[in-house]
DNA sequence: TAAAAAAGTTAGTTATGACTAACAAATTAA
DNA sequence: TTAATTTGTTAGTCATAACTAACTTTTTTA
């Protein structure tokens, strides 16, 4: 029972790797995540991830056997969640107070999430009156690291005739987010799946009296709640 | 006339060295700054500064001859001023919106000043309605990098009987700033120099009907305007 | 002005975190 | 069940930015 108040002496890179693992394992819901998959996600070489994983295993943030799949320890998860909390709070601040649009915030938040100061992030939270969702509809973990990982149902997984509400979007692609806004979709939009085309998996949807055809790739990045 | 919109591909370290040089040369008013002095200021070895100075000379941010004194080019100064602008705007934000006290802001601002986003800092400036002074009384450069470097008159430089107003304080020491607040001094305080003691250069001052004796070291970090 | 001290430089080492190339193990397909 | 492919690992290299130790140049002091 020593380090409840965690020193957090991690480098920016170590933090990024833990966050990536968390996003693949927990938020992405992948049962198994391998070294190459992590390398792919982080856009670095497999040699780099292999090397970093060794370091994180030595520090007890990651657990895995040689040639086995990667897992996060409780401590590893805790660090990742705190990073995600910071990321989403900053995104919210940029959008709600500094006139950033939802496609502009992610890149800057990638930098801001590494600022080390408990007071900073908790005061920012208070200043915004404890927001629970970020500009992309993603849940913001609270100061104790608690938050609900909503099961991510993609628009692409729905059948013809389904009616749903847009809950959140993948925040990492600027062009995707601009596209979403441009066609008139937003958080809470009510969407009806009119047609799922077998040929190319494109989907015809309806919302706000608008009809649009979107690709499978687009629909994979839109998360919904069926109603 | 190529790079008006500067890419600013500098590392955190390169930025820190340029800022340190600026603070010694321009804000500190030293006519000459040498390699070892810079090393001292940054708390790194002379070998480290020597190495970094070479890099900054290659990039045309610093000019100097071998064994000669260090100088900043216009481009070097410009980068330093932008960094100082960011630092002071963040300090102001932390103090005025996030309940930080003036002794808590410097360390966090040292991290925040390296966040790369023109929009972020200019929107933060607008959000706070373009403040001109930071919590320590230091002048905040505007978006064009313009600002007045006030001649820094230290409290220690005054003679017996002088009356002055506290304009700014050195922001880098937490214990110093706490001490300043504790004895009841603040920005704009009117101070009278009652006595300068020859023995140990300690100074007896009066302000708000309070009399205090402070050391030379203390008075060196208090900047005033004679009235 | 010669010796001592201070200031500045260079060489070589370390840690972090990338990379490529080569290789080994595990999985998938034929 | 062998062969091909994918996945994972290792070795060696590079860049950044620190360090110590040894050395040289400049400045100061006697
Ligand atoms: Mn994001
Ligand atoms: Mn987001
Ligand atoms: Mn400061
Ligand atoms: Mn300040």
XYZ file of C-alpha atoms (C1' of nucleotides) and ligand atoms in Angstrom:
518
model
C 0.000 0.000 0.000
C 2.762 2.430 -0.795
C 2.194 4.516 -3.886
C -1.409 5.624 -3.919
C -0.143 9.052 -4.857
C 1.640 7.963 -7.967
C 4.772 9.891 -8.944
C 4.089 9.471 -12.659
C 7.645 9.704 -13.824
C 6.718 8.408 -17.244
C 8.021 9.881 -20.453
C 5.694 11.221 -23.131
C 6.415 8.093 -25.191
C 5.676 5.690 -22.375
C 2.372 7.447 -21.777
C 1.486 7.312 -25.460
C 2.138 3.584 -25.638
C -0.009 2.880 -22.586
C -2.826 4.995 -23.973
C -2.631 3.241 -27.334
C -2.787 -0.158 -25.665
C -5.779 0.927 -23.623
C -7.573 2.243 -26.675
C -7.028 -0.993 -28.550
C -7.776 -3.347 -25.654
C -10.505 -1.567 -23.723
C -12.092 1.113 -25.859
C -11.585 -0.750 -29.112
C -12.722 -3.953 -27.482
C -10.107 -6.134 -29.178
C -9.755 -9.386 -27.273
C -6.140 -9.715 -28.339
C -3.618 -7.079 -29.290
C -0.256 -8.036 -30.695
C 3.020 -6.232 -31.109
C 2.585 -5.474 -34.810
C -0.940 -4.233 -34.341
C 0.296 -1.771 -31.739
C 3.109 -0.696 -34.073
C 0.563 -0.135 -36.815
C -1.694 1.911 -34.564
C 1.152 4.115 -33.344
C 2.735 4.363 -36.809
C 6.123 3.179 -35.613
C 8.131 0.071 -36.483
C 7.493 -3.290 -34.761
C 11.030 -3.072 -33.415
C 10.155 0.150 -31.631
C 7.054 -1.266 -29.972
C 8.878 -4.431 -29.031
C 11.508 -2.343 -27.331
C 9.042 -0.131 -25.488
C 6.931 -3.078 -24.383
C 9.998 -4.523 -22.707
C 10.457 -1.321 -20.766
C 6.800 -1.161 -19.748
C 6.902 -4.793 -18.655
C 9.926 -4.044 -16.474
C 7.936 -1.218 -14.910
C 4.935 -3.509 -14.395
C 2.534 -1.522 -16.557
C 2.282 -4.222 -19.195
C 2.133 -7.989 -18.884
C 2.781 -10.503 -21.645
C 4.692 -13.663 -22.442
C 7.212 -13.884 -25.223
C 5.336 -14.231 -28.506
C 2.145 -13.771 -26.503
C -0.520 -11.106 -26.567
C -0.249 -7.811 -24.745
C -2.111 -6.911 -21.578
C -2.222 -3.881 -19.321
C -1.823 -4.191 -15.560
C -4.202 -2.261 -13.311
C -1.524 0.380 -12.862
C -1.044 0.573 -16.622
C -4.764 1.037 -17.156
C -4.925 3.690 -14.485
C -2.243 5.739 -16.213
C -3.982 5.386 -19.556
C -7.318 6.499 -18.138
C -5.782 9.553 -16.543
C -4.232 10.445 -19.894
C -7.574 10.020 -21.644
C -9.216 12.192 -19.005
C -6.712 14.953 -19.651
C -7.047 14.620 -23.419
C -10.818 14.905 -23.356
C -10.947 17.724 -20.834
C -8.541 19.750 -22.951
C -10.559 19.029 -26.101
C -13.654 20.239 -24.298
C -11.912 23.387 -23.144
C -10.624 24.185 -26.624
C -14.072 23.739 -28.141
C -16.157 25.448 -25.506
C -13.918 28.354 -24.547
C -11.325 28.901 -27.266
C -13.387 28.718 -30.472
C -11.820 25.524 -31.759
C -13.985 23.316 -33.964
C -14.236 19.609 -33.199
C -11.817 18.758 -35.995
C -9.110 21.072 -34.655
C -8.874 19.908 -31.050
C -7.365 16.434 -31.192
C -3.886 17.377 -32.382
C -3.442 20.072 -29.727
C -4.905 17.809 -27.030
C -2.294 15.192 -27.965
C 0.271 17.703 -26.718
C -1.672 19.058 -23.753
C -2.441 15.619 -22.306
C 1.228 15.236 -21.353
C 1.374 18.305 -19.133
C 2.099 17.098 -15.616
C 0.028 18.825 -12.947
C -2.796 17.342 -10.934
C -3.992 20.777 -9.931
C -4.110 21.998 -13.508
C -6.384 19.269 -14.753
C -8.642 19.194 -11.728
C -9.061 22.964 -11.761
C -9.757 22.901 -15.493
C -12.425 20.297 -14.777
C -13.953 22.494 -12.093
C -13.719 25.604 -14.269
C -15.844 23.870 -16.925
C -18.204 22.543 -14.236
C -17.236 18.886 -14.585
C -18.240 18.034 -18.153
C -19.045 14.359 -18.793
C -18.632 14.221 -22.565
C -15.995 15.644 -24.877
C -16.760 17.387 -28.208
C -16.857 14.031 -29.996
C -19.341 12.511 -27.561
C -16.694 10.484 -25.757
C -17.076 9.947 -22.010
C -14.669 11.894 -19.786
C -13.307 9.868 -16.831
C -13.737 11.641 -13.485
C -10.945 12.630 -11.092
C -10.922 9.106 -9.620
C -10.482 7.571 -13.058
C -13.993 6.198 -13.099
C -15.984 6.179 -16.272
C -18.302 4.003 -18.267
C -16.846 2.485 -21.403
C -19.939 2.494 -23.556
C -20.099 -0.453 -25.928
C -19.241 1.106 -29.286
C -21.920 0.251 -31.805
C -20.877 1.443 -35.233
C -23.366 2.797 -37.735
C -21.995 0.194 -40.126
C -23.173 -2.653 -37.915
C -26.849 -1.768 -38.250
C -29.362 -3.459 -40.541
C -31.702 -1.834 -42.987
C -34.547 -0.061 -41.286
C -32.735 0.530 -38.028
C -33.182 3.880 -36.329
C -30.468 5.246 -34.076
C -28.968 8.312 -32.495
C -25.424 9.528 -33.088
C -23.587 9.149 -29.771
C -19.938 9.750 -30.634
C -17.419 9.868 -33.436
C -13.820 8.818 -33.867
C -11.913 12.007 -33.164
C -8.587 11.263 -34.786
C -9.208 12.258 -38.414
C -9.640 15.904 -39.335
C -11.032 15.190 -42.781
C -13.567 12.727 -41.400
C -14.839 15.185 -38.798
C -15.111 18.005 -41.343
C -17.046 15.655 -43.601
C -19.449 14.725 -40.796
C -20.208 18.396 -40.082
C -20.443 19.244 -43.744
C -23.247 16.802 -44.503
C -25.153 18.125 -41.503
C -24.622 15.336 -38.978
C -23.897 16.163 -35.346
C -24.003 14.542 -31.910
C -27.566 13.414 -31.079
C -28.660 13.399 -34.733
C -31.346 10.797 -35.317
C -30.353 8.538 -38.181
C -32.387 5.972 -40.101
C -30.662 3.291 -42.141
C -32.551 3.249 -45.430
C -30.464 0.799 -47.393
C -27.345 -1.319 -47.010
C -25.900 -1.997 -50.432
C -24.362 -5.407 -50.819
C -22.065 -4.425 -53.695
C -19.776 -2.071 -51.778
C -21.285 -2.024 -48.285
C -22.263 1.601 -48.765
C -25.194 2.754 -46.668
C -27.990 5.130 -47.500
C -29.063 7.029 -44.421
C -31.639 9.652 -43.579
C -31.435 12.384 -40.943
C -33.050 15.818 -40.561
C -34.951 15.199 -43.803
C -31.631 14.725 -45.583
C -30.723 11.572 -47.481
C -27.062 10.709 -47.900
C -25.058 7.733 -49.026
C -21.972 7.036 -46.951
C -19.243 4.438 -47.288
C -18.568 1.570 -44.967
C -15.387 3.309 -43.883
C -17.376 6.392 -42.904
C -19.970 4.348 -41.011
C -17.224 2.511 -39.125
C -16.253 5.777 -37.467
C -19.750 6.781 -36.372
C -20.937 5.338 -33.076
C -24.634 5.112 -32.308
C -27.286 4.081 -29.833
C -30.161 2.112 -31.326
C -33.582 3.548 -30.482
C 11.333 37.414 -47.543
C 10.449 33.775 -47.345
C 9.521 32.531 -43.910
C 7.306 35.124 -42.275
C 5.126 32.256 -41.110
C 7.826 30.399 -39.269
C 7.497 26.614 -39.075
C 9.039 26.499 -35.603
C 10.432 23.006 -35.770
C 12.501 23.540 -32.656
C 12.817 21.020 -29.867
C 11.821 21.853 -26.309
C 15.520 22.092 -25.431
C 16.383 24.417 -28.279
C 13.514 26.677 -27.223
C 14.668 26.647 -23.607
C 18.203 27.640 -24.542
C 17.002 30.534 -26.704
C 14.718 31.742 -23.939
C 17.515 31.543 -21.384
C 19.834 33.538 -23.625
C 17.149 36.158 -24.139
C 16.501 36.443 -20.429
C 20.178 36.911 -19.693
C 20.952 39.255 -22.591
C 17.800 41.315 -22.947
C 15.710 41.043 -19.807
C 18.663 40.659 -17.499
C 20.482 43.419 -19.318
C 23.868 41.684 -19.253
C 26.130 43.198 -21.858
C 27.992 39.942 -22.289
C 26.892 36.385 -21.708
C 29.346 33.529 -21.878
C 29.014 29.802 -22.236
C 29.563 28.988 -18.565
C 27.141 31.651 -17.428
C 24.464 30.123 -19.630
C 25.295 26.658 -18.291
C 24.932 27.982 -14.772
C 21.586 29.597 -15.511
C 20.181 26.458 -17.115
C 21.731 24.162 -14.504
C 23.480 21.994 -17.084
C 27.176 21.406 -17.735
C 29.274 23.825 -19.846
C 29.780 20.948 -22.294
C 26.036 20.732 -22.827
C 25.619 24.429 -23.550
C 28.646 24.435 -25.799
C 27.108 21.638 -27.791
C 23.688 23.254 -28.052
C 25.157 26.638 -28.974
C 26.842 24.984 -31.940
C 23.512 23.650 -33.103
C 21.780 27.000 -32.662
C 24.581 28.745 -34.543
C 24.172 26.303 -37.425
C 20.471 27.182 -37.460
C 21.275 30.915 -37.373
C 19.516 31.632 -34.085
C 22.733 32.399 -32.255
C 25.861 34.217 -33.379
C 29.250 34.084 -31.712
C 32.915 33.579 -32.437
C 34.950 30.814 -30.914
C 35.803 31.802 -27.339
C 33.638 34.874 -27.885
C 30.462 36.043 -26.209
C 27.015 34.820 -27.189
C 24.474 36.811 -29.159
C 20.984 36.130 -30.437
C 20.031 36.805 -34.052
C 16.745 38.584 -34.770
C 15.184 35.216 -35.521
C 16.520 33.843 -32.252
C 15.080 36.762 -30.319
C 11.758 36.383 -32.056
C 11.476 32.750 -30.978
C 12.414 33.636 -27.406
C 9.831 36.407 -27.231
C 7.087 34.127 -28.506
C 8.032 31.605 -25.834
C 7.933 34.283 -23.148
C 4.546 35.409 -24.438
C 3.196 31.882 -24.095
C 4.730 31.434 -20.661
C 3.193 34.627 -19.285
C -0.208 34.124 -20.858
C -0.414 30.663 -19.330
C 0.675 31.978 -15.934
C -2.041 34.591 -16.163
C -4.632 31.996 -17.101
C -3.656 29.714 -14.232
C -3.852 32.564 -11.727
C -6.989 34.270 -12.963
C -9.133 31.295 -13.935
C -7.769 28.154 -12.290
C -7.138 29.281 -8.702
C -3.368 28.976 -8.852
C -1.365 31.281 -6.618
C 1.537 33.250 -8.080
C 4.057 30.850 -6.628
C 2.454 27.821 -8.268
C 2.238 28.958 -11.872
C 5.834 29.095 -13.093
C 6.575 25.389 -13.071
C 3.436 24.465 -14.978
C 3.961 27.348 -17.427
C 7.425 25.968 -18.126
C 5.653 22.953 -19.586
C 2.762 24.759 -21.253
C 4.984 27.256 -23.075
C 6.195 24.447 -25.352
C 2.764 23.518 -26.689
C 2.803 24.234 -30.405
C -0.362 25.916 -31.667
C -0.723 29.497 -32.812
C -4.481 29.299 -32.495
C -4.307 28.035 -28.932
C -2.232 30.901 -27.630
C -3.993 33.617 -29.573
C -7.412 32.368 -28.500
C -6.242 32.121 -24.899
C -5.103 35.739 -25.199
C -8.498 36.772 -26.573
C -10.342 34.724 -23.946
C -8.588 36.675 -21.195
C -9.163 39.942 -23.091
C -5.537 40.579 -23.973
C -3.849 40.981 -20.595
C -0.673 43.095 -20.590
C 0.940 41.910 -17.364
C 1.399 38.456 -15.875
C 0.823 37.594 -12.177
C 4.361 38.688 -11.328
C 3.987 42.071 -12.996
C 5.996 41.057 -16.052
C 4.978 42.520 -19.424
C 3.271 40.109 -21.840
C 4.435 40.476 -25.463
C 1.551 40.877 -27.930
C 0.767 38.588 -30.868
C 3.301 40.421 -33.032
C 6.013 39.882 -30.443
C 6.074 43.535 -29.467
C 6.586 44.506 -25.882
C 8.455 46.979 -23.759
C 11.371 45.630 -21.775
C 11.117 47.833 -18.726
C 14.486 48.654 -17.193
C 14.604 46.443 -14.126
C 15.365 48.547 -11.087
C 15.895 46.302 -8.079
C 14.797 47.309 -4.614
C 18.379 46.633 -3.566
C 19.695 49.405 -5.811
C 17.819 52.162 -3.974
C 19.283 54.518 -1.398
C 17.991 55.283 2.058
C 14.873 57.418 1.993
C 13.809 56.352 -1.518
C 10.115 55.716 -2.088
C 9.014 53.321 -4.783
C 6.266 51.088 -6.034
C 6.573 47.327 -6.495
C 6.340 46.686 -10.239
C 7.318 43.047 -10.645
C 9.047 40.118 -9.000
C 11.325 37.346 -10.154
C 8.906 34.470 -10.733
C 11.239 31.504 -10.630
C 11.458 30.768 -6.898
C 8.470 29.367 -5.056
C 9.873 30.062 -1.607
C 10.692 33.665 -2.515
C 7.192 34.343 -3.821
C 5.552 32.763 -0.782
C 7.773 34.917 1.406
C 6.779 38.073 -0.479
C 3.069 37.345 -0.001
C 3.575 36.318 3.599
C 5.056 39.615 4.740
C 2.192 41.436 3.007
C 3.896 42.755 -0.105
C 2.108 42.632 -3.457
C 2.245 44.235 -6.897
C 1.767 48.021 -6.611
C 2.726 48.098 -2.934
C 4.325 51.420 -2.029
C 7.652 50.846 -0.344
C 9.895 53.260 1.529
C 13.546 52.403 2.106
C 14.147 53.278 5.760
C 17.676 52.046 6.193
C 20.414 50.309 4.229
C 22.720 48.533 6.649
C 26.334 48.552 5.640
C 27.288 45.450 7.632
C 25.283 42.884 5.637
C 23.491 45.010 3.018
C 20.184 44.212 4.669
C 17.453 46.762 4.100
C 14.750 48.010 6.416
C 11.627 48.862 4.453
C 8.191 50.203 5.235
C 4.931 49.481 3.417
C 1.256 49.514 4.477
C 2.343 50.671 7.944
C 4.493 47.559 8.231
C 8.222 47.643 8.889
C 10.336 44.714 7.726
C 13.993 43.968 7.332
C 14.870 42.075 4.197
C 18.167 40.726 2.904
C 20.071 41.926 -0.105
C 19.184 38.649 -1.845
C 15.494 39.306 -1.280
C 15.741 42.896 -2.517
C 17.578 41.740 -5.646
C 14.456 39.897 -6.733
C 12.022 42.763 -6.217
C 11.701 45.220 -9.103
C 10.416 48.708 -8.512
C 9.558 52.043 -10.041
C 10.848 55.053 -8.096
C 8.150 57.584 -7.261
C 55.233 39.361 -17.668
C 54.823 34.832 -15.894
C 51.837 31.907 -13.121
C 47.226 30.918 -11.614
C 42.463 30.960 -12.284
C 38.523 31.095 -15.063
C 36.214 30.254 -19.239
C 35.522 27.617 -23.189
C 36.179 23.418 -26.045
C 36.631 18.581 -27.328
C 36.336 13.652 -26.828
C 34.108 9.948 -25.230
C 29.990 7.874 -22.586
C 25.133 7.246 -21.426
C 19.912 7.087 -21.923
C 15.824 7.504 -24.759
C 13.396 6.309 -28.663
C 13.307 6.064 -33.293
C 14.977 3.209 -37.563
C 16.427 -1.072 -40.941
C 17.865 -5.624 -41.753
C 18.096 -10.182 -40.511
C 16.223 -13.866 -38.169
C 12.939 -16.984 -35.321
C 8.432 -18.512 -33.936
C 3.644 -19.069 -34.729
C -0.156 -19.236 -37.632
C -2.544 -20.114 -41.946
C -3.045 -22.245 -46.442
C -2.114 -25.530 -49.732
C 1.737 -31.867 -42.772
C 4.732 -29.330 -45.155
C 5.242 -24.634 -47.123
C 4.091 -19.880 -47.155
C 2.849 -16.028 -44.690
C 2.403 -13.356 -40.781
C 4.015 -12.034 -36.407
C 7.460 -11.173 -33.156
C 12.385 -10.614 -31.784
C 17.188 -9.261 -31.946
C 21.211 -6.745 -33.410
C 23.077 -2.764 -34.914
C 22.589 2.288 -36.303
C 21.193 7.098 -35.721
C 19.693 11.594 -33.491
C 18.963 14.231 -29.349
C 20.582 15.862 -25.200
C 22.552 15.059 -21.098
C 27.094 13.830 -18.509
C 32.523 13.609 -16.947
C 37.240 14.171 -17.820
C 40.825 16.200 -20.182
C 42.474 19.828 -22.640
C 43.108 24.749 -24.630
C 42.435 29.567 -24.697
C 41.653 33.776 -22.380
C 41.674 36.629 -18.480
C 43.179 37.899 -14.003
C 46.431 38.356 -10.383
C 50.731 38.461 -8.303
Mn -8.836 13.319 -29.293
Mn -12.314 13.347 -28.363
Mn 7.361 32.119 -15.007
Mn 5.871 35.411 -14.596
